[in-house]
PDB file of C-alpha atoms in Angstrom:
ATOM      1  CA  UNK A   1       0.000   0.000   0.000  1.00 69.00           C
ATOM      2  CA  UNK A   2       1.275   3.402  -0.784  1.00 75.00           C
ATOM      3  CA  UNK A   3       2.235   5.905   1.728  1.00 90.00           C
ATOM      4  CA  UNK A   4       3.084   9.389   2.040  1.00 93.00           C
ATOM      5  CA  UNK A   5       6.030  10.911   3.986  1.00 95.00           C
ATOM      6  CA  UNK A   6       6.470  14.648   4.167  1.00 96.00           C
ATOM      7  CA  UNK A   7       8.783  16.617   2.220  1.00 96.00           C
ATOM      8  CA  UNK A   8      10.071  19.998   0.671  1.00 96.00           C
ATOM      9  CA  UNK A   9       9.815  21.753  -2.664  1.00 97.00           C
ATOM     10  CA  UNK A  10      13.612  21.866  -2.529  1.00 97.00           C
ATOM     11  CA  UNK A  11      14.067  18.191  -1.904  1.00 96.00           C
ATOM     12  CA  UNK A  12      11.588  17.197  -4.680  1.00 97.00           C
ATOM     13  CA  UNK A  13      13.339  19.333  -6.701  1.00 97.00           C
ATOM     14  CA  UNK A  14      16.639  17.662  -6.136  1.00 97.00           C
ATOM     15  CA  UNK A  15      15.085  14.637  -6.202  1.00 96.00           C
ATOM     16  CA  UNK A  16      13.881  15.327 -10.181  1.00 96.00           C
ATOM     17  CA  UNK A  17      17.181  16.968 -10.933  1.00 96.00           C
ATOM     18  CA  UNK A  18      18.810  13.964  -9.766  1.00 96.00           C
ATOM     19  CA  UNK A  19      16.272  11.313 -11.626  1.00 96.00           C
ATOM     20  CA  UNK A  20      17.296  13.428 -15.068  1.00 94.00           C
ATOM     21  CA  UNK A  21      21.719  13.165 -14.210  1.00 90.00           C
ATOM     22  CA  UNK A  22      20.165   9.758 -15.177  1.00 91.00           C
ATOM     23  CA  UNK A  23      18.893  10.677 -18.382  1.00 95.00           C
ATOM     24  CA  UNK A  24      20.975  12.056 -20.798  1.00 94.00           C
ATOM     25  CA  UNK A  25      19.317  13.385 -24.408  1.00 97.00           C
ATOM     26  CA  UNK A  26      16.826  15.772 -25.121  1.00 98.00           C
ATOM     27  CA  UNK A  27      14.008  14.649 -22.657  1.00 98.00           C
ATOM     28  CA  UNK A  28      10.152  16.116 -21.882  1.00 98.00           C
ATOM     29  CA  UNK A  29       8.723  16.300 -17.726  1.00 98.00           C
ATOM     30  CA  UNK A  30       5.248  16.824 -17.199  1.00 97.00           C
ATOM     31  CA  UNK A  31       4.574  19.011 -14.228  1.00 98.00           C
ATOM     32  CA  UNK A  32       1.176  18.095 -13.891  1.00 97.00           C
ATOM     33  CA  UNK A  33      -1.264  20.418 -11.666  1.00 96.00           C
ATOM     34  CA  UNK A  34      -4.320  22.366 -11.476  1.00 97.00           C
ATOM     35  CA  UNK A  35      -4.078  26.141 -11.986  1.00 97.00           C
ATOM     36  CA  UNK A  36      -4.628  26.355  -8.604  1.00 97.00           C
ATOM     37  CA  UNK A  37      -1.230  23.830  -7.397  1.00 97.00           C
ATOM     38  CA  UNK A  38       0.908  26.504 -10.222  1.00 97.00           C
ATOM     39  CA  UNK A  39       2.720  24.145 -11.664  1.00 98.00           C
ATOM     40  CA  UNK A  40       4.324  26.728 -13.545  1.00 98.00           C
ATOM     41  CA  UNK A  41       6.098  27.653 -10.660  1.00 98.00           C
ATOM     42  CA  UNK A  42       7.835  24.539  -9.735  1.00 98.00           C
ATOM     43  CA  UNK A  43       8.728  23.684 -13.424  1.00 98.00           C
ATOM     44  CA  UNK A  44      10.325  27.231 -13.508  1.00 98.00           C
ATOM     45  CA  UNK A  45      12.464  25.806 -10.061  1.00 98.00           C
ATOM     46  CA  UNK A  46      13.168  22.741 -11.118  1.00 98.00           C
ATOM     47  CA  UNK A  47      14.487  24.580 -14.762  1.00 98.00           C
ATOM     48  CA  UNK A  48      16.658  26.797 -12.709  1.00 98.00           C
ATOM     49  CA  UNK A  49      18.080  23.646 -10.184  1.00 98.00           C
ATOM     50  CA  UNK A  50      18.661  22.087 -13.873  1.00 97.00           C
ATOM     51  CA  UNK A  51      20.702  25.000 -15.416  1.00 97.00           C
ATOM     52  CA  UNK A  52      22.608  25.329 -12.375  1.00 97.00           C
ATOM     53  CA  UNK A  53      24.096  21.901 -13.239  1.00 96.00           C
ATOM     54  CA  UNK A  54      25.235  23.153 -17.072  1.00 96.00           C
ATOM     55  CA  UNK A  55      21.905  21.173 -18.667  1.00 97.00           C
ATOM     56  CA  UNK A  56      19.683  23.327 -21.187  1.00 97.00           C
ATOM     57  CA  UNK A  57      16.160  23.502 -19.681  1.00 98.00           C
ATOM     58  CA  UNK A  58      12.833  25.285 -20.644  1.00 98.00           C
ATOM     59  CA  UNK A  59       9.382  25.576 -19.890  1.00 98.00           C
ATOM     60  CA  UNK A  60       6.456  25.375 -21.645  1.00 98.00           C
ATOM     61  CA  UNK A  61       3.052  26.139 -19.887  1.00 98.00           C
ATOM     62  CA  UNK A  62      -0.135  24.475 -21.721  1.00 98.00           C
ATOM     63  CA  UNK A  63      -1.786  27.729 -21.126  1.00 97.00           C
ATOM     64  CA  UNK A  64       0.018  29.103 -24.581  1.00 98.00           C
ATOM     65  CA  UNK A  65      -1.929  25.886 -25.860  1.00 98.00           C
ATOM     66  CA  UNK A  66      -5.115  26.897 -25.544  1.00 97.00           C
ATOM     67  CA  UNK A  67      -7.629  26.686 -27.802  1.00 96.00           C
ATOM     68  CA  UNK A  68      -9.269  29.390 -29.015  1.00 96.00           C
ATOM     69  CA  UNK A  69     -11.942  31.714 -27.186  1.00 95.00           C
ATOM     70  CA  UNK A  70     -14.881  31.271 -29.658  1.00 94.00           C
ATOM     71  CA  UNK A  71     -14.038  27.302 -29.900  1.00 93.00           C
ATOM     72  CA  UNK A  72     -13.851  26.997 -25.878  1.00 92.00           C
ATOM     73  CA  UNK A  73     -17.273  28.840 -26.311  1.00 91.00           C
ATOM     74  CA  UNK A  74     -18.368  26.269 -28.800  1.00 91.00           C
ATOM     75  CA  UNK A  75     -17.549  23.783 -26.424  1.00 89.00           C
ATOM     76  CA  UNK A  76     -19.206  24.406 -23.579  1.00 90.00           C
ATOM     77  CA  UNK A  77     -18.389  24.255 -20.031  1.00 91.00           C
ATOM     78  CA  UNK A  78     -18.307  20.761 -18.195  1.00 90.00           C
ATOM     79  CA  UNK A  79     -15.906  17.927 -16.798  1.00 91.00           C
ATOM     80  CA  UNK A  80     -15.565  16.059 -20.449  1.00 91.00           C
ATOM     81  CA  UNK A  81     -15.278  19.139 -22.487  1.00 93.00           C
ATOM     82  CA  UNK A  82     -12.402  20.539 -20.211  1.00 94.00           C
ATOM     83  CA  UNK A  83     -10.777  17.293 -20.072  1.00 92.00           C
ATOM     84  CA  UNK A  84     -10.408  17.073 -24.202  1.00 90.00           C
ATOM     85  CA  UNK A  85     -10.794  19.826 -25.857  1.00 92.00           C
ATOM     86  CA  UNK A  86      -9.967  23.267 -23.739  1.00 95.00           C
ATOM     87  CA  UNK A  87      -6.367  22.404 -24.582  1.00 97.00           C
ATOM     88  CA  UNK A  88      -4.635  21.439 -28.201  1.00 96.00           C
ATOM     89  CA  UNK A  89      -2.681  18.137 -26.280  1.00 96.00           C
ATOM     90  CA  UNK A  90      -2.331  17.211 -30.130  1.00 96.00           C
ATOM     91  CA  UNK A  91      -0.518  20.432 -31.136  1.00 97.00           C
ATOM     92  CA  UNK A  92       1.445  19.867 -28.156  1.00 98.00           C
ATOM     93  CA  UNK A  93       2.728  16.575 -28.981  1.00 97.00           C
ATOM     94  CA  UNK A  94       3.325  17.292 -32.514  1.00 97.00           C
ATOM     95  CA  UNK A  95       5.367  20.683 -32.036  1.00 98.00           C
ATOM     96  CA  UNK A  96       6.226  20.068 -28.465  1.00 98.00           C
ATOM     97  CA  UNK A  97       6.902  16.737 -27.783  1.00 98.00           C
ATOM     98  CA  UNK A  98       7.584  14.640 -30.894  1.00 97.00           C
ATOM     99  CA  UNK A  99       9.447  17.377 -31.944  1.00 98.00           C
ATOM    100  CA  UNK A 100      12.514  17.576 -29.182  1.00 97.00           C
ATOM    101  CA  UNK A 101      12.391  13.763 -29.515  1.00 96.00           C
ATOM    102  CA  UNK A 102      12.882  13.326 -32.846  1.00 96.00           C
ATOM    103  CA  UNK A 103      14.160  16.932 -34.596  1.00 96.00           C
ATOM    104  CA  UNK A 104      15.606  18.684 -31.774  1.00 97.00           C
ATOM    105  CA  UNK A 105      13.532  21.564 -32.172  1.00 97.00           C
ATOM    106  CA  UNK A 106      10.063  22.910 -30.637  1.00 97.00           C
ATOM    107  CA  UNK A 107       7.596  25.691 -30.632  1.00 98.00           C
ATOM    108  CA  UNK A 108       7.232  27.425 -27.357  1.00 97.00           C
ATOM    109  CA  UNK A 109       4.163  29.014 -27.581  1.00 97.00           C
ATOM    110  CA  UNK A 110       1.267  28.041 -30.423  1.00 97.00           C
ATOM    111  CA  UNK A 111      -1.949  30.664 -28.799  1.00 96.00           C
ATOM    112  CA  UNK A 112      -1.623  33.955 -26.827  1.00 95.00           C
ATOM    113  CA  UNK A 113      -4.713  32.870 -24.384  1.00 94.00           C
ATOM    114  CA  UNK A 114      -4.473  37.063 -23.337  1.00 94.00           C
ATOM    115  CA  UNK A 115      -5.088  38.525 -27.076  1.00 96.00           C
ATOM    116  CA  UNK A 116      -6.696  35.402 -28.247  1.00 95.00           C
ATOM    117  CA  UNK A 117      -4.411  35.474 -31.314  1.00 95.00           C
ATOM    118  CA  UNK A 118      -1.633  33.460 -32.167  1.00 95.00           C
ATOM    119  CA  UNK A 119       1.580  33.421 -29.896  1.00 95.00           C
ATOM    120  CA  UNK A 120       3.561  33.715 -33.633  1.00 94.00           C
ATOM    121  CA  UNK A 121       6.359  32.092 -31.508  1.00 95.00           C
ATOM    122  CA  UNK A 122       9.136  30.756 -33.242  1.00 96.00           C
ATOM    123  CA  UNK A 123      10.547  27.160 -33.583  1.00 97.00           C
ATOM    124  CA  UNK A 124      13.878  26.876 -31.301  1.00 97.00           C
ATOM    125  CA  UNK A 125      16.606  24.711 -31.445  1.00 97.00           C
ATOM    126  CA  UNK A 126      17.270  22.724 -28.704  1.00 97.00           C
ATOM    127  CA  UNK A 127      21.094  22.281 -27.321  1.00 97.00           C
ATOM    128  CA  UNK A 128      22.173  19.109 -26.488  1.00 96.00           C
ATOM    129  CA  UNK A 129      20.827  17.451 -23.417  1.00 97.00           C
ATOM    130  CA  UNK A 130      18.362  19.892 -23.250  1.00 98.00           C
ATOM    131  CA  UNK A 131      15.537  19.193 -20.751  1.00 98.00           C
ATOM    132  CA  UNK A 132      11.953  20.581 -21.503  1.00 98.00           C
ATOM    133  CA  UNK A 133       9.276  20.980 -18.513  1.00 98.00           C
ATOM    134  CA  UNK A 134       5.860  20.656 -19.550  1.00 98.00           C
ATOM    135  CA  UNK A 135       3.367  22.425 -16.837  1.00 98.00           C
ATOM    136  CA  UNK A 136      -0.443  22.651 -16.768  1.00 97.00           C
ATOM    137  CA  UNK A 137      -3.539  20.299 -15.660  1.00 96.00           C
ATOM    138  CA  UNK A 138      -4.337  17.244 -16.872  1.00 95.00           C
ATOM    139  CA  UNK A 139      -1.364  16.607 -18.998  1.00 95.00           C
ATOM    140  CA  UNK A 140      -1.215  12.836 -18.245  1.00 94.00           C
ATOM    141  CA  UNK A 141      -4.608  12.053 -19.003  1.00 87.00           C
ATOM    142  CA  UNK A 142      -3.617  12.142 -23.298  1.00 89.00           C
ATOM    143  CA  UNK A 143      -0.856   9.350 -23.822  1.00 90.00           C
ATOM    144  CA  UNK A 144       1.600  12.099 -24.676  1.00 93.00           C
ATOM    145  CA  UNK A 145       5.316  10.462 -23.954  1.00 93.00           C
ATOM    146  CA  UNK A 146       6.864  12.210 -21.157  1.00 96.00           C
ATOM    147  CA  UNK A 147       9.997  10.949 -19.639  1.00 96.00           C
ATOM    148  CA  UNK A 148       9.102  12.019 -16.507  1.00 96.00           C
ATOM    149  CA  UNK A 149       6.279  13.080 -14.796  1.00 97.00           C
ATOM    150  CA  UNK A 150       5.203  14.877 -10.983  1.00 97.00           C
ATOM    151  CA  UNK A 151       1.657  14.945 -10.574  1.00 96.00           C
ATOM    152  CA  UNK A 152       0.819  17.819  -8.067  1.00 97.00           C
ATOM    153  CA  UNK A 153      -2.726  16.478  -6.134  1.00 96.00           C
ATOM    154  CA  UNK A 154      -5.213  18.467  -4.630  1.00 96.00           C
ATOM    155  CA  UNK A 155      -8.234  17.076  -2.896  1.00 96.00           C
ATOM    156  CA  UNK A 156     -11.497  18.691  -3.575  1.00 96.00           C
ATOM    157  CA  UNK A 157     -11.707  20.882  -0.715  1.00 97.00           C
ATOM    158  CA  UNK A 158      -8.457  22.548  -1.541  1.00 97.00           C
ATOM    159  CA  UNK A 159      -9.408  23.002  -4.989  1.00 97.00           C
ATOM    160  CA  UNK A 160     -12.766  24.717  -4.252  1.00 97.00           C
ATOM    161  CA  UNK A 161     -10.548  26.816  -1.320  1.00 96.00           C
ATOM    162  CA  UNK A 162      -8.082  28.104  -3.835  1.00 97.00           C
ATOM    163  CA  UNK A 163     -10.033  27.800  -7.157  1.00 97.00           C
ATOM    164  CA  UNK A 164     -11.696  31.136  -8.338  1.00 96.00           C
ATOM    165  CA  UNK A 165     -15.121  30.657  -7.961  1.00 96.00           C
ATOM    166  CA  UNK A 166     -16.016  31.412 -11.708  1.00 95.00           C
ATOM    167  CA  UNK A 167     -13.548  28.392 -12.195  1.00 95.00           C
ATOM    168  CA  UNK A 168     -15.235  25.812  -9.882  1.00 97.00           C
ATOM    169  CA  UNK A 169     -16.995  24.332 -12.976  1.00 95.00           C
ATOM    170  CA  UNK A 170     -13.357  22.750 -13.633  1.00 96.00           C
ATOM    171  CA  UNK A 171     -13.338  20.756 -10.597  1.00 96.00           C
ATOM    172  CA  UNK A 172     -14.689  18.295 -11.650  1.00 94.00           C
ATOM    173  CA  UNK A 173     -12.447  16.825 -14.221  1.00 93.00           C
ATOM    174  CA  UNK A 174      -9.375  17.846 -11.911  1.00 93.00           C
ATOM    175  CA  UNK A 175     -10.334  15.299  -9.521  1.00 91.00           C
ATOM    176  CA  UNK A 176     -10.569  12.404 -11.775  1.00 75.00           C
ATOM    177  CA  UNK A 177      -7.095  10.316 -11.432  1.00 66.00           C
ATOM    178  CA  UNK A 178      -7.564   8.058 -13.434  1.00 71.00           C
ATOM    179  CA  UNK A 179      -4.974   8.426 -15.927  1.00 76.00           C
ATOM    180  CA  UNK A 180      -2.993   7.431 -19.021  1.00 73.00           C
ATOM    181  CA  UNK A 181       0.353   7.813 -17.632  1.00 78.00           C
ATOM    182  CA  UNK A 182       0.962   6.712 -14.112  1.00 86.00           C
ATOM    183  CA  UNK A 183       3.289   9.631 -12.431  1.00 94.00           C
ATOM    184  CA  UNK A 184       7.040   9.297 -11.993  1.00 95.00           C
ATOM    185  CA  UNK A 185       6.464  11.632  -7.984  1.00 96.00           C
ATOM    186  CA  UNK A 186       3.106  11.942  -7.105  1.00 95.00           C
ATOM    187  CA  UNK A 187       3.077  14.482  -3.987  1.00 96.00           C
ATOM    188  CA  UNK A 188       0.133  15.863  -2.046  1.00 96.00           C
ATOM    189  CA  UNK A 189      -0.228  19.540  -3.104  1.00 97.00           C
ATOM    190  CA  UNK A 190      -2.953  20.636  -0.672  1.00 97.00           C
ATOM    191  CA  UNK A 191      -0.701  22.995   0.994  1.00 95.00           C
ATOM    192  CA  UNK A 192       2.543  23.489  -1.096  1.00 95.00           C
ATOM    193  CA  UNK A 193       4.416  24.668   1.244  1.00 94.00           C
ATOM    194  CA  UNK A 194       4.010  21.247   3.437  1.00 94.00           C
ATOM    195  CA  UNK A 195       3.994  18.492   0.291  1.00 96.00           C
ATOM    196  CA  UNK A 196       3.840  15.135   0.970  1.00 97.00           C
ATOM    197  CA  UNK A 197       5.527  12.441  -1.320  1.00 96.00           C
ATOM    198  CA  UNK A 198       3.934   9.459  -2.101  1.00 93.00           C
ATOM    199  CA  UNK A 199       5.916   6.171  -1.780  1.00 89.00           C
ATOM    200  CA  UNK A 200       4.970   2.958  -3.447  1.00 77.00           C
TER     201      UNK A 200
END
């Protein structure tokens, strides 16, 4: 049965910088989070920890993946709709994903959800070894091949507590975790400051 053991932001940090000495190559993490957990911010620390060490790392947040305003219109507002189809996940394995694996390149940015208009980002080369952090929600539920992944859980009740209230509709399909891609750290995120690691 799996347990959980409290820890740091600093020590999972070290512990993913120390998983990736492992893995040489370009290579793609999911930080995986609700808005609310900001993965953003630890794939931003966990960047800097990396660069630190002399390895090439950037992040990507699957915000500048959005669809569209008038096609998240279109789509409505409930669990399954926000679960497939707020978010390209298929743009984001084709210019993201696939594309450090296999041409050493990617696009950093495809929509500017502020403007609604495109991000007109360019395509970047990626150095050797570089190491690309993925962050947003739901980003193992699409069979998109990460090398390694942190799942940042919240329960319901710290969801709805940090959650903007226009945004509650969302809960729903946060909660579900049931997914694809079983995480590589899967830490309690109820209070970030106080994380709790899960071990197996």
């Amino acid at each position: 049965m799996p347990h959980f053991v409290p820890i740091t932001q600093d020590v999972l940090i070290e512990r993913l910088v120390e998983r990736l000495r492992a893995l040489p190559g370009h290579r793609v993490i999911a930080i995986d989070g609700a808005d609310a957990a900001r993965p953003i911010d630890l794939a931003d620390r966990v960047a800097a920890a990396l660069r630190d060490t002399g390895r090439p790392a950037e992040v990507v947040s699957l915000h500048d993946y959005v669809r569209p305003a008038s096609l998240r219109v279109e789509f409505g507002r409930d669990e399954i709709s926000y679960r497939t189809a707020w978010f390209d996940y298929e743009a984001l394995r084709r210019e993201v994903i696939d594309a450090l694996h296999t041409e050493g390149r990617w696009l950093p940015a495809l929509w500017d959800e502020a403007t609604d208009r495109s991000a007109r980002a360019t395509i970047r080369p990626a150095p050797a070894d570089t190491a690309l952090l993925i962050a947003g929600p739901m980003l193992l539920d699409h069979y998109l091949q990460f090398d390694l992944t942190v799942r940042l859980d919240m329960s319901e009740q710290a969801l709805r507590r940090t959650t903007p209230p226009e945004d509650h509709w969302t809960i729903p399909a946060l909660l579900d975790t049931e997914t694809s891609t079983a995480p590589t750290f899967f830490a309690r995120w109820d209070h970030p400051d106080r994380p709790a690691l899960r071990i197996d």
